[in-house]
Short mmCIF file of C-alpha atoms in Angstrom, two decimals:
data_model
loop_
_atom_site.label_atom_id
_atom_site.label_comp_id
_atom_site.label_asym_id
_atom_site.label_seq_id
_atom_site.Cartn_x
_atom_site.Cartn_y
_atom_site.Cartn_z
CA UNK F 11 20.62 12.71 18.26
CA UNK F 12 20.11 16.11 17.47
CA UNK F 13 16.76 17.12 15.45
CA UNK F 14 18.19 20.25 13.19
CA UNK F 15 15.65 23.14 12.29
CA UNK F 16 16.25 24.16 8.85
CA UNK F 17 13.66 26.80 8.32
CA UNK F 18 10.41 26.96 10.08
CA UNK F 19 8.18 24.53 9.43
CA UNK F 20 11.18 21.95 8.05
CA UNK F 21 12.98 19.67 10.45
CA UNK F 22 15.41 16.45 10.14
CA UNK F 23 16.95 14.29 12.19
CA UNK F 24 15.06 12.87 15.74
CA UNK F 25 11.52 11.29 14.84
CA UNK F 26 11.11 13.41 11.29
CA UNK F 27 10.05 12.33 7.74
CA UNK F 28 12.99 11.53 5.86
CA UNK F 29 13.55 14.23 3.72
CA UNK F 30 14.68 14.32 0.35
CA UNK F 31 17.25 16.90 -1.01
CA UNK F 32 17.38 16.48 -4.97
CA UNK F 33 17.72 18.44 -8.10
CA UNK F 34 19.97 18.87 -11.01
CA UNK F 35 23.98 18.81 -10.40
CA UNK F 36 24.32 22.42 -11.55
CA UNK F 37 22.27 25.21 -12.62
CA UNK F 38 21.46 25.32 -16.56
CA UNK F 39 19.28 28.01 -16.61
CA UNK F 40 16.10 29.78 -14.95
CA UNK F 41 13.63 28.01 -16.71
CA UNK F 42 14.67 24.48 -16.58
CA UNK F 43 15.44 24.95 -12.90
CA UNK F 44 12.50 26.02 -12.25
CA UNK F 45 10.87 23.33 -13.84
CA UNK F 46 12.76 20.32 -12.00
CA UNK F 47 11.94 22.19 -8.72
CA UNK F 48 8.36 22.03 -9.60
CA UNK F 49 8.09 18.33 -10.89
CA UNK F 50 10.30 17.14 -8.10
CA UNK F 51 7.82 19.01 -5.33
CA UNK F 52 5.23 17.16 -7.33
CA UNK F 53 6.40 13.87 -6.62
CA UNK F 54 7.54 14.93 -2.96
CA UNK F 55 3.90 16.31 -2.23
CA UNK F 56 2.65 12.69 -3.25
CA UNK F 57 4.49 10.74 -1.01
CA UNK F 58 4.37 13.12 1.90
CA UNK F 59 8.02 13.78 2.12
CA UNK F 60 9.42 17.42 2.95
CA UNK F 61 11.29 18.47 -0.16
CA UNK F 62 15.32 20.43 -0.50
CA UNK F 63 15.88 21.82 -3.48
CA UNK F 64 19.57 21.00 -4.49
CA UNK F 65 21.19 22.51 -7.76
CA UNK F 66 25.02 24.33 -7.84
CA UNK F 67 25.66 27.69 -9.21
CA UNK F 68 28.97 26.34 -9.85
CA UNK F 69 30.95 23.07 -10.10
CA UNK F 70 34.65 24.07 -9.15
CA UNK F 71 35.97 21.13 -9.24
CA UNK F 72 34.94 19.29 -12.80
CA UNK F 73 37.61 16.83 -14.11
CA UNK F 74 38.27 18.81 -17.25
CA UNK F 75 38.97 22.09 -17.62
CA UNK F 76 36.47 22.49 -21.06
CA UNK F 77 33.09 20.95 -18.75
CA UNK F 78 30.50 22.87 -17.86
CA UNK F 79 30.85 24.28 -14.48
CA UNK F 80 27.43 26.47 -13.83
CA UNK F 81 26.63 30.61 -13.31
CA UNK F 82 28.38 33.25 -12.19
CA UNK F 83 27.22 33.54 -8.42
CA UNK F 84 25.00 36.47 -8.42
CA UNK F 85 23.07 35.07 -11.62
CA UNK F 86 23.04 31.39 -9.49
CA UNK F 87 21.50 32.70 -6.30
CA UNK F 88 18.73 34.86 -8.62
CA UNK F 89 17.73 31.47 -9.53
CA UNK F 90 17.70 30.00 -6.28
CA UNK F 91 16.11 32.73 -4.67
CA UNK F 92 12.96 32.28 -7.61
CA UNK F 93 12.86 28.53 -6.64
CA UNK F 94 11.93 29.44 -3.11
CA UNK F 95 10.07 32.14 -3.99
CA UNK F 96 8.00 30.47 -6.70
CA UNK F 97 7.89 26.79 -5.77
CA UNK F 98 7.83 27.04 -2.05
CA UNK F 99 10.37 24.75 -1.02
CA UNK F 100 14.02 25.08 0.77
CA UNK F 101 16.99 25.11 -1.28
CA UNK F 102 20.83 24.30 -0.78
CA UNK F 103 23.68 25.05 -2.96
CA UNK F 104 28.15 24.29 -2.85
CA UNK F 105 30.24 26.72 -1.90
CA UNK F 106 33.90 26.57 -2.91
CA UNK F 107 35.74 28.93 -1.33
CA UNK F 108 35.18 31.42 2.14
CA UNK F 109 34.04 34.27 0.36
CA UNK F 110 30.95 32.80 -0.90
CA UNK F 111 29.10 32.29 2.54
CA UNK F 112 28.36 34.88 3.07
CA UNK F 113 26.83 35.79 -0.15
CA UNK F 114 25.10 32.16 -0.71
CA UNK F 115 23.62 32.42 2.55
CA UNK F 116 21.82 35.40 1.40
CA UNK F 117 19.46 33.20 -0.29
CA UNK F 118 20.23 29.56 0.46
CA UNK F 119 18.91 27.32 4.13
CA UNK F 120 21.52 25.19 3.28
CA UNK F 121 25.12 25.46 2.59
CA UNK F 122 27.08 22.77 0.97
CA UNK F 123 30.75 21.87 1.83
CA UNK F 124 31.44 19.86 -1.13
CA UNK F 125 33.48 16.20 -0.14
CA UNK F 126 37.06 17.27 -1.38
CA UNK F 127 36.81 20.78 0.48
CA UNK F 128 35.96 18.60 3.94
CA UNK F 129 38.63 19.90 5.48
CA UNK F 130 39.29 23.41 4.44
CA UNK F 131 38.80 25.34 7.89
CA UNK F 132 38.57 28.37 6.82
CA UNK F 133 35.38 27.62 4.35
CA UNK F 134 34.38 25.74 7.18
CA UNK F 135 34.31 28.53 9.83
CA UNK F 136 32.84 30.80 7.15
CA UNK F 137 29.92 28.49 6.76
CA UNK F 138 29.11 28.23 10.11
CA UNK F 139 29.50 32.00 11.05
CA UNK F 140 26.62 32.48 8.63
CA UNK F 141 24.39 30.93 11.20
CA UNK F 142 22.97 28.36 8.45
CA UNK F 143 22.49 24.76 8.36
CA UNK F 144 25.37 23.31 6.96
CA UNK F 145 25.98 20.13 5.08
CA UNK F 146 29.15 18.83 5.07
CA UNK F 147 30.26 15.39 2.28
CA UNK F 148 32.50 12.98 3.64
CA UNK F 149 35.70 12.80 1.94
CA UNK F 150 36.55 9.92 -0.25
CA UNK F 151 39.52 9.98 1.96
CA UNK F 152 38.57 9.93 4.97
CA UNK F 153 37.42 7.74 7.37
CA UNK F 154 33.73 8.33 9.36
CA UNK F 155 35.62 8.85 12.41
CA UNK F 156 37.96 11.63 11.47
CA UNK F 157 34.49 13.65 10.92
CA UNK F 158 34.99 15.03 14.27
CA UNK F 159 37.36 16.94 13.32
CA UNK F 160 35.08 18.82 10.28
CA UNK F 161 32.11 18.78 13.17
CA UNK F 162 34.28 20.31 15.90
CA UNK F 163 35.44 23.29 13.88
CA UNK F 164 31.62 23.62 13.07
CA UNK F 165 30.79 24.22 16.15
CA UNK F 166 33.91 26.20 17.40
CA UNK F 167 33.00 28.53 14.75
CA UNK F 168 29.24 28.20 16.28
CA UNK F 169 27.23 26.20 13.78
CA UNK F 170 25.06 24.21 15.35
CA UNK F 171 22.69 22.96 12.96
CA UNK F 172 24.87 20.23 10.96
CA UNK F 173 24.59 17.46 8.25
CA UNK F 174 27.17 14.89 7.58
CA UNK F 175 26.67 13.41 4.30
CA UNK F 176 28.22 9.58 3.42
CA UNK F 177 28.85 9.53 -0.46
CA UNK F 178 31.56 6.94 -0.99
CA UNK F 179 34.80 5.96 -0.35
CA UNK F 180 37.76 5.74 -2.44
CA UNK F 181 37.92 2.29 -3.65
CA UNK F 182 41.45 2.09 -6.07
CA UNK F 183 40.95 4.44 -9.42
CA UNK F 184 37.83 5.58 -11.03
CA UNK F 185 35.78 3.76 -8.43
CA UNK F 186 33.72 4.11 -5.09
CA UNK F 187 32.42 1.81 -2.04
CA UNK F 188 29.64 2.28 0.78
CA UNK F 189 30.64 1.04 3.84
CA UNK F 190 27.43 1.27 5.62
CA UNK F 191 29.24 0.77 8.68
CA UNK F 192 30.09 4.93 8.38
CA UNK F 193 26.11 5.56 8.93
CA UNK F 194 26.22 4.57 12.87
CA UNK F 195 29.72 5.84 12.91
CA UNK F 196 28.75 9.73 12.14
CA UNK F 197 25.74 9.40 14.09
CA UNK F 198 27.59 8.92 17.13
CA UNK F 199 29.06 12.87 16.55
CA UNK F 200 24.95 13.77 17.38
CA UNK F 201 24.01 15.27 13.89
CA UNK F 202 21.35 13.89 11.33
CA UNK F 203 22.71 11.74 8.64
CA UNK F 204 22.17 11.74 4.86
CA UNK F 205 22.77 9.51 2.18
CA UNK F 206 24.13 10.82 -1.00
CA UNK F 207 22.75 7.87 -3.10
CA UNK F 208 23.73 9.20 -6.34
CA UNK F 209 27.28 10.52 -5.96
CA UNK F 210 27.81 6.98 -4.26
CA UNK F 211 27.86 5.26 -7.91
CA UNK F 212 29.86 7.66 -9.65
CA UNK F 213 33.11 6.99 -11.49
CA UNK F 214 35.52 9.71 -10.69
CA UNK F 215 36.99 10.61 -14.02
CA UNK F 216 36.24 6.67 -15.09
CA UNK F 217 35.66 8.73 -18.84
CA UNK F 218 38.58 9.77 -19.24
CA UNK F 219 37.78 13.90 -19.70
CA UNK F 220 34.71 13.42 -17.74
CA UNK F 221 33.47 11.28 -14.82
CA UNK F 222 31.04 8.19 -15.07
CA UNK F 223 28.58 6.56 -13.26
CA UNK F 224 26.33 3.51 -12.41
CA UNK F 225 23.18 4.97 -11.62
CA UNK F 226 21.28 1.58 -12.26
CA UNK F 227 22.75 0.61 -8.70
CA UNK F 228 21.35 3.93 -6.79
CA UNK F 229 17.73 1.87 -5.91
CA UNK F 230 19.91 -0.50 -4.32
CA UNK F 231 22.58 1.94 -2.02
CA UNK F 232 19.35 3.84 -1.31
CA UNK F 233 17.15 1.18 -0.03
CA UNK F 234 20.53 -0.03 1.93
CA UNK F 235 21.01 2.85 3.56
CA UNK F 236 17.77 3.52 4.64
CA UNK F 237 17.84 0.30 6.44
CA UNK F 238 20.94 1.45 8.53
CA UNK F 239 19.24 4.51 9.17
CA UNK F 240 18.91 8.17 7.64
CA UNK F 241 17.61 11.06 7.84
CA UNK F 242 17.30 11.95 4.64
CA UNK F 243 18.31 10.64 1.30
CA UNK F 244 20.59 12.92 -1.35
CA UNK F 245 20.06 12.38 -4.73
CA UNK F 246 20.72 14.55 -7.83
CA UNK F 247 17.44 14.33 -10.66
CA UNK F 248 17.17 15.37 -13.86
CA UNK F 249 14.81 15.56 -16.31
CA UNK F 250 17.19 13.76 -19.37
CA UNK F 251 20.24 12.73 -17.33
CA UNK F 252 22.24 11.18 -20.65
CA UNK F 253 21.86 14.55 -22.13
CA UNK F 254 22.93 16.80 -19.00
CA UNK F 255 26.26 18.47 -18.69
CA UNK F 256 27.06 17.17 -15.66
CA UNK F 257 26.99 14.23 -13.87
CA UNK F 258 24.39 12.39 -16.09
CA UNK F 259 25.62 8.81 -15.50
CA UNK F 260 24.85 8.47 -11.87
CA UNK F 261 21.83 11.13 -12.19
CA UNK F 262 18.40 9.75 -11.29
CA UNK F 263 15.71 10.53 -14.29
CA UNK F 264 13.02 12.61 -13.08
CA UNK F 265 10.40 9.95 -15.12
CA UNK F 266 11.40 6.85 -12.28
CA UNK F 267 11.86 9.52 -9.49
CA UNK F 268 8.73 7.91 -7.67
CA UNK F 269 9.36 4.94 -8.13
CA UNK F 270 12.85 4.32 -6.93
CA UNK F 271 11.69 6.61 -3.86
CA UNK F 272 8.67 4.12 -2.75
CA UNK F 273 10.48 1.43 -2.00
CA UNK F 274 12.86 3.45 0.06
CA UNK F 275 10.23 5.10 1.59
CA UNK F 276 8.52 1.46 2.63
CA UNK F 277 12.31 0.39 3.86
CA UNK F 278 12.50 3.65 6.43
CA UNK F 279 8.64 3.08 7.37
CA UNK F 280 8.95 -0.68 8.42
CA UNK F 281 12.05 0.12 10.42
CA UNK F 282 10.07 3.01 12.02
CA UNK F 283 7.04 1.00 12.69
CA UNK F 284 9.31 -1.85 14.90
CA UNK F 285 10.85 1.10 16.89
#
């Protein structure tokens, strides 16, 4: 499998840590932001794990058209850019459509392909002509296999540093499944695996205007999955999920952070330590 440099002195995949890439769903302002990327790098520093900062400057695809959806782009990537500058850590934001690569990669290590844009070539090819890592979601309708096909026009368009992300599959209305099975599968294309934990118990528009989630289950997918085997573990945090204007049900609060990560972390070491 191939180990994936995503800036310097931050590696996954091969033999590496597994990382963690968490933060709020979307951008709410500089402050806060700045805030979760410091109390999450806390918690990161204490358990030795290298640390992504994850937050969107915009959610494009929100089930109603009254929910929050973020920044404008230019007043997202000013935020992002003061995370990296001011906390120290890597960050990775979504990207919607082709003309935002270029921009986002301005400031981001990692673009996003968010799961129902899987298999839009030409944000695809965009994203990998920018020469930075990119992280591509599984569709909820697709299967692992057909992956292939999103990481051969990756590397057609010359990316070569690629994640493929399992979040759930489509399981009848308002409701997703892991089948852990797609872990191995993926990993067979020769690209680092991560686990979106927390997308992986939401609800897709299970509230009617809005989506839901079961984030009391996350421990559980998480601790799964790290058994299969990952490279590192997504999983959106915030700071007072019930409150947050988006994705709060199957958001992580930032107060258990550490302690749904140790066991995870004990999971991924015993496997390690029988290698």
């Amino acid at each position: 499998m191939t180990s994936i440099q995503v800036t310097d002195t931050l590696s996954i995949g091969d033999h590496s840590p597994l990382a963690l890439i968490g933060g709020p769903c979307v951008i709410e302002s500089e402050d806060f932001t700045l805030k979760m990327a410091d109390e999450i790098k806390q918690v990161c520093d204490r358990l030795s794990i290298p640390f992504i900062f994850k937050s969107s400057f915009d959610k494009a695809n929100r089930t109603s058209i009254t929910s929050f959806r973020g920044q404008a782009i230019e007043d997202g990537l000013e935020i992002l850019q003061k995370v990296k500058d001011k906390i120290g850590v890597p960050v990775l934001t979504d990207i919607h459509e082709s003309s935002q690569a270029a921009i986002a990669a301005e400031v981001v290590d990692i673009l996003q392909i968010p799961a129902f844009l899987c298999r839009q070539t030409d944000l695809l090819m965009a994203a990998a002509e920018t020469g930075r890592t990119v992280n591509v979601k599984k569709g909820q309708f697709l299967a692992p296999w057909d992956m292939k096909n999103v990481v051969r026009k990756l590397e057609t368009s010359g990316a070569r540093n690629i994640l493929l992300t399992e979040r759930g599959t489509s399981f009848g209305y308002n409701a997703l499944v892991v089948d852990f099975r797609a872990l191995p599968q993926m990993r067979e294309f020769g690209y680092p695996i991560v686990f979106d934990a927390t997308h992986s118990v939401q609800m897709p528009g299970g509230q009617g205007d809005k989506s839901g989630g079961q984030r009391h289950f996350v421990p559980y997918l998480a601790k799964a999955a790290a058994a299969v085997g990952i490279d590192a573990l997504f999983m959106e945090v915030h700071e007072d999920p019930d409150n947050a204007p988006s994705d709060g049900p199957n958001m992580i609060p930032l107060a258990q952070l550490e302690a749904v990560l140790k066991p995870i972390l004990r999971v991924r070491d015993s496997l390690a330590g029988s290698d």
